XYZ file of C-alpha atoms in Angstrom:
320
model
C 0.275 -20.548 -20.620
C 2.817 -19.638 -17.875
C 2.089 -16.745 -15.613
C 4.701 -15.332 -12.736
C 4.027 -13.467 -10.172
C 7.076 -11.169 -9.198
C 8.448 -8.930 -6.100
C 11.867 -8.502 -6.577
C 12.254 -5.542 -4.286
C 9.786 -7.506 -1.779
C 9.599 -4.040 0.420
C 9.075 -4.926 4.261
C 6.153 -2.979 4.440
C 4.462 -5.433 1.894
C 4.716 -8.661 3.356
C 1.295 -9.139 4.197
C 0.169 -8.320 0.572
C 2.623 -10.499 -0.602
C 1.351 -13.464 1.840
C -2.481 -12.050 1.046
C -1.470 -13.092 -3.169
C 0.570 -16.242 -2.052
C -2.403 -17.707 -0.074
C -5.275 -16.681 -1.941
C -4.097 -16.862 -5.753
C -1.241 -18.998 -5.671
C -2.944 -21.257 -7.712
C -2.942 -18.754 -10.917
C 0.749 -19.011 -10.944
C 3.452 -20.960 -11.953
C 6.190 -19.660 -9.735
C 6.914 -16.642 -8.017
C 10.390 -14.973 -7.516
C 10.951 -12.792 -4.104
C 13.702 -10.663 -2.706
C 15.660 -13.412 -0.146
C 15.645 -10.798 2.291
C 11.857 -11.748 3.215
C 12.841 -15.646 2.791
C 11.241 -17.131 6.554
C 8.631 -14.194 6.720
C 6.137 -15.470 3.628
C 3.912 -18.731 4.026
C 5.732 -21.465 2.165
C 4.779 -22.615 -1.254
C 7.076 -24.513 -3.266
C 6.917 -22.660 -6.616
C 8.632 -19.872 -4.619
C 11.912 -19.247 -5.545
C 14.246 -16.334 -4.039
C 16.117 -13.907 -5.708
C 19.574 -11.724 -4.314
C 18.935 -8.533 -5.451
C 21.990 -6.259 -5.443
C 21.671 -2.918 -4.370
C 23.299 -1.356 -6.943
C 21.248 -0.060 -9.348
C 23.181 -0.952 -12.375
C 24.078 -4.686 -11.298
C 20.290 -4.789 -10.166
C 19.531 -3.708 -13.556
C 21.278 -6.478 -15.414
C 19.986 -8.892 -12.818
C 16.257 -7.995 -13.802
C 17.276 -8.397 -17.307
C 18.307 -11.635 -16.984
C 15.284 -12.930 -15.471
C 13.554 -11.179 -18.024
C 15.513 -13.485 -20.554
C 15.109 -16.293 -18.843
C 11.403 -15.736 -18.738
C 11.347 -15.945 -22.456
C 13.172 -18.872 -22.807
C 10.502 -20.516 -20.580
C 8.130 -19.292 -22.658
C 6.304 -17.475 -19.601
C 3.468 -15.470 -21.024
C 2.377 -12.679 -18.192
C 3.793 -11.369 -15.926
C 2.566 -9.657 -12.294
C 4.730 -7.721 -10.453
C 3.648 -6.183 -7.234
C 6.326 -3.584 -6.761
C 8.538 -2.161 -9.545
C 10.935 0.934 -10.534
C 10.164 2.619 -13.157
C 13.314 3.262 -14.601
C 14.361 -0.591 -14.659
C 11.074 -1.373 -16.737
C 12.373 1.601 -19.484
C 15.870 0.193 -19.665
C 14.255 -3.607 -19.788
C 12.138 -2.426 -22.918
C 15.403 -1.088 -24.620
C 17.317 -4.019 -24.072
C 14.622 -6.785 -25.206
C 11.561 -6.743 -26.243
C 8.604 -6.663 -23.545
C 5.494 -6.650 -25.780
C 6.284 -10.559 -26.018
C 4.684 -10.617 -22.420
C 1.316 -9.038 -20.995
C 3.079 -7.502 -17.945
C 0.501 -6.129 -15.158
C 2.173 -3.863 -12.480
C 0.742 -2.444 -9.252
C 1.361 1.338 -8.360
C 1.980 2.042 -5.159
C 4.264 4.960 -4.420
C 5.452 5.180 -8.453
C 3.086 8.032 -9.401
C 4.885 10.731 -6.494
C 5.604 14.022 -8.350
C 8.056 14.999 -6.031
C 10.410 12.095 -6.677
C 10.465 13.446 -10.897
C 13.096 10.910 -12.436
C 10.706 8.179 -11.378
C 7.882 9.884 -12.366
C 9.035 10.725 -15.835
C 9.983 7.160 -16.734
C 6.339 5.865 -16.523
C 5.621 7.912 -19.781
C 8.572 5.967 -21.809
C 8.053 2.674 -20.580
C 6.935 -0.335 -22.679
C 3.170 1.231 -24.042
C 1.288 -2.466 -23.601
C 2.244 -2.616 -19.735
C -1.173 -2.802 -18.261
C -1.025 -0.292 -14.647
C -2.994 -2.009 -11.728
C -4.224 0.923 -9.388
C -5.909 1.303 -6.067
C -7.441 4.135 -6.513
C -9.617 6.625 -8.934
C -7.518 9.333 -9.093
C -3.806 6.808 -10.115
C -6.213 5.720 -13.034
C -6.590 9.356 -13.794
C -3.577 10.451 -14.651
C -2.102 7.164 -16.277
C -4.707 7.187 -18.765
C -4.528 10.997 -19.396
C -0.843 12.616 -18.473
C 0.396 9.007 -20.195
C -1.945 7.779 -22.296
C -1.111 4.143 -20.504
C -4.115 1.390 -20.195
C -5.038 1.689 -16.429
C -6.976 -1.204 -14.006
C -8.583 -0.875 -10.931
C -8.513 -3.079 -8.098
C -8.963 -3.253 -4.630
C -6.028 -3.116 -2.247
C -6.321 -6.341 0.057
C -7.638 -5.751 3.712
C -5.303 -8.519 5.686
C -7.803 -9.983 8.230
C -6.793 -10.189 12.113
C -7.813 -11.189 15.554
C -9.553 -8.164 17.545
C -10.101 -7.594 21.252
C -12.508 -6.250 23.069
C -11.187 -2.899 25.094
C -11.747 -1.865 28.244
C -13.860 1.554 29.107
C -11.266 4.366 29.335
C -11.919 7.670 30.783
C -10.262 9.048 28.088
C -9.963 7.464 24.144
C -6.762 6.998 22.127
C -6.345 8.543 19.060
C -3.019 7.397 16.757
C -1.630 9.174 14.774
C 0.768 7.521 12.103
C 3.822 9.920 10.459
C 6.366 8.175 9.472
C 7.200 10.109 6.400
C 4.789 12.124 4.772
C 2.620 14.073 7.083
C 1.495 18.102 7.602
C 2.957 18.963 10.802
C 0.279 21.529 11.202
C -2.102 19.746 10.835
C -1.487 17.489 13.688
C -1.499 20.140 15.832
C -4.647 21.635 14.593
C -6.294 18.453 15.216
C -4.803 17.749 18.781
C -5.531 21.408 20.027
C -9.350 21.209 18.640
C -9.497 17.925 20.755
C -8.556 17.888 24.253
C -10.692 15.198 25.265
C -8.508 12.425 23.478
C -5.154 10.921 24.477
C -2.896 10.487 21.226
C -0.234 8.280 20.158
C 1.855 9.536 17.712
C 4.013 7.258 15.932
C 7.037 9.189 14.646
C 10.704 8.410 13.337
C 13.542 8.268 15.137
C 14.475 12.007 14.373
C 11.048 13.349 15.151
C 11.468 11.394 18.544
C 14.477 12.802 19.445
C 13.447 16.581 18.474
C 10.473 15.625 21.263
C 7.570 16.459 18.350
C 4.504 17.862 19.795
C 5.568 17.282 22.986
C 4.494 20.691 24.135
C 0.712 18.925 24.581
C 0.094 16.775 27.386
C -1.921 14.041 26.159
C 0.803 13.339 23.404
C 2.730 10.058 23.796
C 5.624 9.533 20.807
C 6.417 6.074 19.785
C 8.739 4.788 16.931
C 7.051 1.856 16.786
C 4.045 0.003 18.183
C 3.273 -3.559 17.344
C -0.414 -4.931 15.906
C -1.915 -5.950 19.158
C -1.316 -1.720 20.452
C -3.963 -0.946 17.220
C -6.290 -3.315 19.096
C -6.003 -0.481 22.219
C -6.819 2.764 20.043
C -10.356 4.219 19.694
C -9.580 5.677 15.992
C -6.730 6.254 13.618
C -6.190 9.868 12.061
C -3.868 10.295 9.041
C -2.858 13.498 8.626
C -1.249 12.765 4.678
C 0.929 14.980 2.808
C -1.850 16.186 -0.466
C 1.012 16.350 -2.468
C 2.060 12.642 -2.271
C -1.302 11.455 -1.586
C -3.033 12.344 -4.154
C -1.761 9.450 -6.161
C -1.426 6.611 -4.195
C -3.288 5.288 -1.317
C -2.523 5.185 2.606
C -2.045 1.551 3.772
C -3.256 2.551 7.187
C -6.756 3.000 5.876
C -7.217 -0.448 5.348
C -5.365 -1.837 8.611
C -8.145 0.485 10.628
C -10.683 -1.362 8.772
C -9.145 -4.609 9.581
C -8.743 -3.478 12.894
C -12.634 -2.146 12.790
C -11.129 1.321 13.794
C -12.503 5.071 12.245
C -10.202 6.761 9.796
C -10.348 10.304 10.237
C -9.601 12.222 7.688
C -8.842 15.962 5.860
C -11.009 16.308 3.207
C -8.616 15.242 0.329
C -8.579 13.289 -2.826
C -8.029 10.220 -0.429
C -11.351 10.923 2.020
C -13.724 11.329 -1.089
C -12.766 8.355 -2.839
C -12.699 5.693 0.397
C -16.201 7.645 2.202
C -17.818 6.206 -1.108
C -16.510 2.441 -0.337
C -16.582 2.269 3.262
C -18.739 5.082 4.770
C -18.935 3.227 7.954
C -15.244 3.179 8.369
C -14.343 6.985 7.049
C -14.849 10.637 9.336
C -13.901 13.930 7.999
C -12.280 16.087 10.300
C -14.634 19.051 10.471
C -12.310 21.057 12.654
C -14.300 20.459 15.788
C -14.927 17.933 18.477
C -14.558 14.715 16.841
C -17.070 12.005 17.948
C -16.329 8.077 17.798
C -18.370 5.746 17.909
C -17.177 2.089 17.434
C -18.759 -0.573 15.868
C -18.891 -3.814 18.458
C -19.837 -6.060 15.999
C -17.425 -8.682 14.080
C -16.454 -7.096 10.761
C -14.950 -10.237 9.348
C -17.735 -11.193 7.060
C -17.809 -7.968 5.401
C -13.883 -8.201 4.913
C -14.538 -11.916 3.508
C -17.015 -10.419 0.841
C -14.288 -7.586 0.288
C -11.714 -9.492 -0.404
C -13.403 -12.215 -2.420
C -14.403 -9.728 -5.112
C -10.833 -8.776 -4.904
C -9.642 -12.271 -5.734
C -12.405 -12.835 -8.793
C -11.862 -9.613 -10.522
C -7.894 -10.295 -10.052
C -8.428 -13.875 -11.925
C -10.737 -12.275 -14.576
C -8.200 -9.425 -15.360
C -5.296 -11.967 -15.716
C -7.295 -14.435 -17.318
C -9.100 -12.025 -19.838
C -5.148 -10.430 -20.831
């Protein structure tokens, strides 16, 4: 029974997930197709083969299709795909028939309300496509706004080297932005805590408008690399509740990795991860924040994460 595992959009963002499934479960596959543009950045296996994805959405469409086809003609039987578009996966099911296949696809960003056309496509997609979520409240509405069969599973924590830090006077704080972020409440939570330095890492177009420059212990960086994580006391996400409340922020589980606090607003986001990793998780209580690091190694407790990860991924596809 053949089983693919499939990124054609292969995000940049999602190269270490990808590499996380290539190392650790290449084994349940028999190939797995990736965007080119990623070729040289993934750990090599041979039963990867690369796909040129055109960025036209119609040609892109026709392109899926015909791996779709070929699919059938090689009589491959599931089918995992760690990033998809919605509205590709409703043409595909008018074109050909996908109940031939159990398809499992991850949600990541899919279930955003503000970005409707995408939105509204889950509900007319193929009604056997099994959803693979991260978090309580993506199982939520799949199974009740769309009446879609919903799974949950963990979302990988990569493992990597930490340092120990040198005693500052003052601790760092960052504060990731990138997209989705309430402005105001960034500066609520730099105001109520003087004591901290903060790095704030912001877009090119926030840099340039000088964002919350007006505080002194604000530095603005558009980007930072891994080892800078290794420098911060604590990570605070100040997410959008909006876009949030349906997906899950990647940065809580680099923090973990990184055996960093998450702060957090007390969201959909903090009372679901506080359950799992109440070591890990602080709620912004509007006041002096207080960190306090962990100096022990957290890498057993990521093993033990992540191995539960891998044998209830194998049971789900095995069990389809």
């Amino acid at each position: 029974m053949k089983v693919v595992l499939v990124d054609y959009l292969s995000p940049i963002g999602h190269i270490p997930i990808i590499n996380f499934y290539i190392k650790k479960l290449h084994n349940v596959f028999d190939n797995i197709y990736l965007e080119d543009n990623i070729k040289g950045k993934v750990t090599k296996k041979k039963k990867i083969l690369y796909l040129k994805i055109n960025s036209n959405i119609i040609f892109r469409f026709f392109q899926i299709l015909k791996l779709f086809k070929n699919f059938k003609k090689q009589n491959v039987k599931k089918i995992v795909m760690l990033s998809y578009e919605p509205y590709i996966i409703l043409l595909l099911g008018l074109f050909m028939d996908l109940s031939r296949f159990k398809i499992f696809i991850f949600e990541h960003d899919t279930l955003n309300q503000k970005k409707i056309l995408k939105f509204l496509s889950i509900g007319f997609m193929n009604k056997k496509i099994n959803h693979l979520v991260y978090q309580n409240q993506q199982k939520k509405i799949i199974e009740t706004k769309f009446c879609r069969k919903a799974i949950f599973i963990n979302h990988p924590i990569i493992k990597v080297s930490t340092i120990k830090r040198f005693n500052r006077k003052k601790k760092i704080i960052l504060i990731p932005t990138r997209h989705h972020f309430k402005k105001k409440l960034i500066e609520s939570f730099v105001a109520q805590n003087p004591k901290f330095n903060f790095c704030i890492l912001v877009k090119k177009s926030n840099l340039k408008k000088k964002l919350f420059l007006n505080f002194k212990n604000v530095k603005l960086k558009e980007f930072i690399n891994k080892e800078y994580i290794n420098e911060v006391d604590a990570i605070y996400l100040p997410l959008d509740p909006l876009v949030y409340r349906y997906r899950i922020s990647s940065w809580v589980y680099m923090g973990i990795a990184y055996n960093k606090k998450i702060i957090l607003e007390n969201n959909s986001i903090y009372r679901f991860e506080k359950k799992r990793f109440p070591n890990y998780i602080i709620l912004n209580k509007k006041n002096n924040i207080n960190i306090k690091n962990s100096s022990s190694n957290n890498n057993r407790e990521i093993d033990k994460y992540n191995d539960l990860l891998i044998k209830n991924f194998k049971k789900i596809i095995n069990e389809a």
